[in-house]
Short mmCIF file of C-alpha atoms in Angstrom, two decimals:
data_model
loop_
_atom_site.label_atom_id
_atom_site.label_comp_id
_atom_site.label_asym_id
_atom_site.label_seq_id
_atom_site.Cartn_x
_atom_site.Cartn_y
_atom_site.Cartn_z
CA UNK A 14 0.00 0.00 0.00
CA UNK A 15 1.32 3.46 -0.84
CA UNK A 16 0.58 4.92 2.58
CA UNK A 17 2.59 2.13 4.23
CA UNK A 18 5.60 3.10 2.14
CA UNK A 19 5.16 6.77 3.01
CA UNK A 20 4.85 5.90 6.69
CA UNK A 21 8.07 3.89 6.61
CA UNK A 22 9.89 6.73 4.85
CA UNK A 23 8.62 9.30 7.35
CA UNK A 24 9.51 7.09 10.30
CA UNK A 25 13.00 6.72 8.88
CA UNK A 26 13.31 10.50 8.57
CA UNK A 27 12.04 10.93 12.12
CA UNK A 28 14.58 8.40 13.37
CA UNK A 29 17.38 10.32 11.65
CA UNK A 30 16.19 13.59 13.18
CA UNK A 31 16.17 12.06 16.66
CA UNK A 32 19.63 10.65 16.08
CA UNK A 33 20.92 14.09 15.11
CA UNK A 34 19.22 15.60 18.16
CA UNK A 35 21.37 13.30 20.29
CA UNK A 36 24.61 14.75 18.91
CA UNK A 37 26.63 16.58 21.55
CA UNK A 38 28.05 19.13 19.09
CA UNK A 39 24.61 20.39 18.11
CA UNK A 40 24.09 24.14 18.45
CA UNK A 41 20.89 25.53 19.96
CA UNK A 42 19.62 26.98 16.64
CA UNK A 43 20.19 23.59 14.98
CA UNK A 44 18.40 21.85 17.84
CA UNK A 45 15.39 24.18 17.50
CA UNK A 46 15.26 23.54 13.74
CA UNK A 47 15.48 19.77 14.20
CA UNK A 48 12.72 19.78 16.81
CA UNK A 49 10.53 21.76 14.40
CA UNK A 50 11.27 19.26 11.63
CA UNK A 51 10.47 16.36 13.93
CA UNK A 52 7.10 17.93 14.75
CA UNK A 53 6.29 18.38 11.04
CA UNK A 54 7.25 14.79 10.26
CA UNK A 55 5.22 13.49 13.21
CA UNK A 56 2.20 15.52 12.05
CA UNK A 57 2.49 13.92 8.60
CA UNK A 58 2.71 10.45 10.13
CA UNK A 59 -0.38 11.16 12.26
CA UNK A 60 -2.29 12.45 9.21
CA UNK A 61 -1.49 9.34 7.18
CA UNK A 62 -2.49 7.08 10.08
CA UNK A 63 -5.75 9.00 10.54
CA UNK A 64 -6.61 8.52 6.86
CA UNK A 65 -5.73 4.82 7.09
CA UNK A 66 -7.88 4.43 10.21
CA UNK A 67 -10.79 6.24 8.53
CA UNK A 68 -10.52 4.01 5.46
CA UNK A 69 -10.53 0.92 7.68
CA UNK A 70 -13.67 2.14 9.48
CA UNK A 71 -15.42 2.73 6.15
CA UNK A 72 -14.37 -0.71 4.96
CA UNK A 73 -15.72 -2.30 8.14
CA UNK A 74 -19.05 -0.48 7.83
CA UNK A 75 -19.53 -1.38 4.18
CA UNK A 76 -18.57 -5.04 4.52
CA UNK A 77 -21.78 -7.04 4.72
CA UNK A 78 -22.29 -9.27 7.73
CA UNK A 79 -22.91 -12.86 6.69
CA UNK A 80 -26.42 -14.00 7.42
CA UNK A 81 -26.97 -16.71 9.93
CA UNK A 82 -27.47 -20.11 8.38
CA UNK A 83 -29.68 -21.13 11.26
CA UNK A 84 -27.20 -23.77 12.42
CA UNK A 85 -26.37 -23.19 16.03
CA UNK A 86 -23.02 -24.15 17.47
CA UNK A 87 -24.40 -24.69 20.97
#
C-alpha cells in the first residue's frame, strides 16, 4: 500500500532527526530547527495514520455481515 511506504519513509526520517538531536556538538539553533522538523514529520505520520484508520472504518461499515445459516453451534 502506498501509505505504508510513506509511513516507513517518514519514520525513517524521524529516526534520523532524533539521532541528530542526540549529537553533543549540536548548536541551539540547529536543535530548535530539528525539533521543528520532527514535529512536522510526526504531524504527517499522524495524518497518514488518521486517513488509514478512517478508510478501515469505512471498509468495516460497508462489509456485509454474513447472514446466519440457522445452524447453532451450541
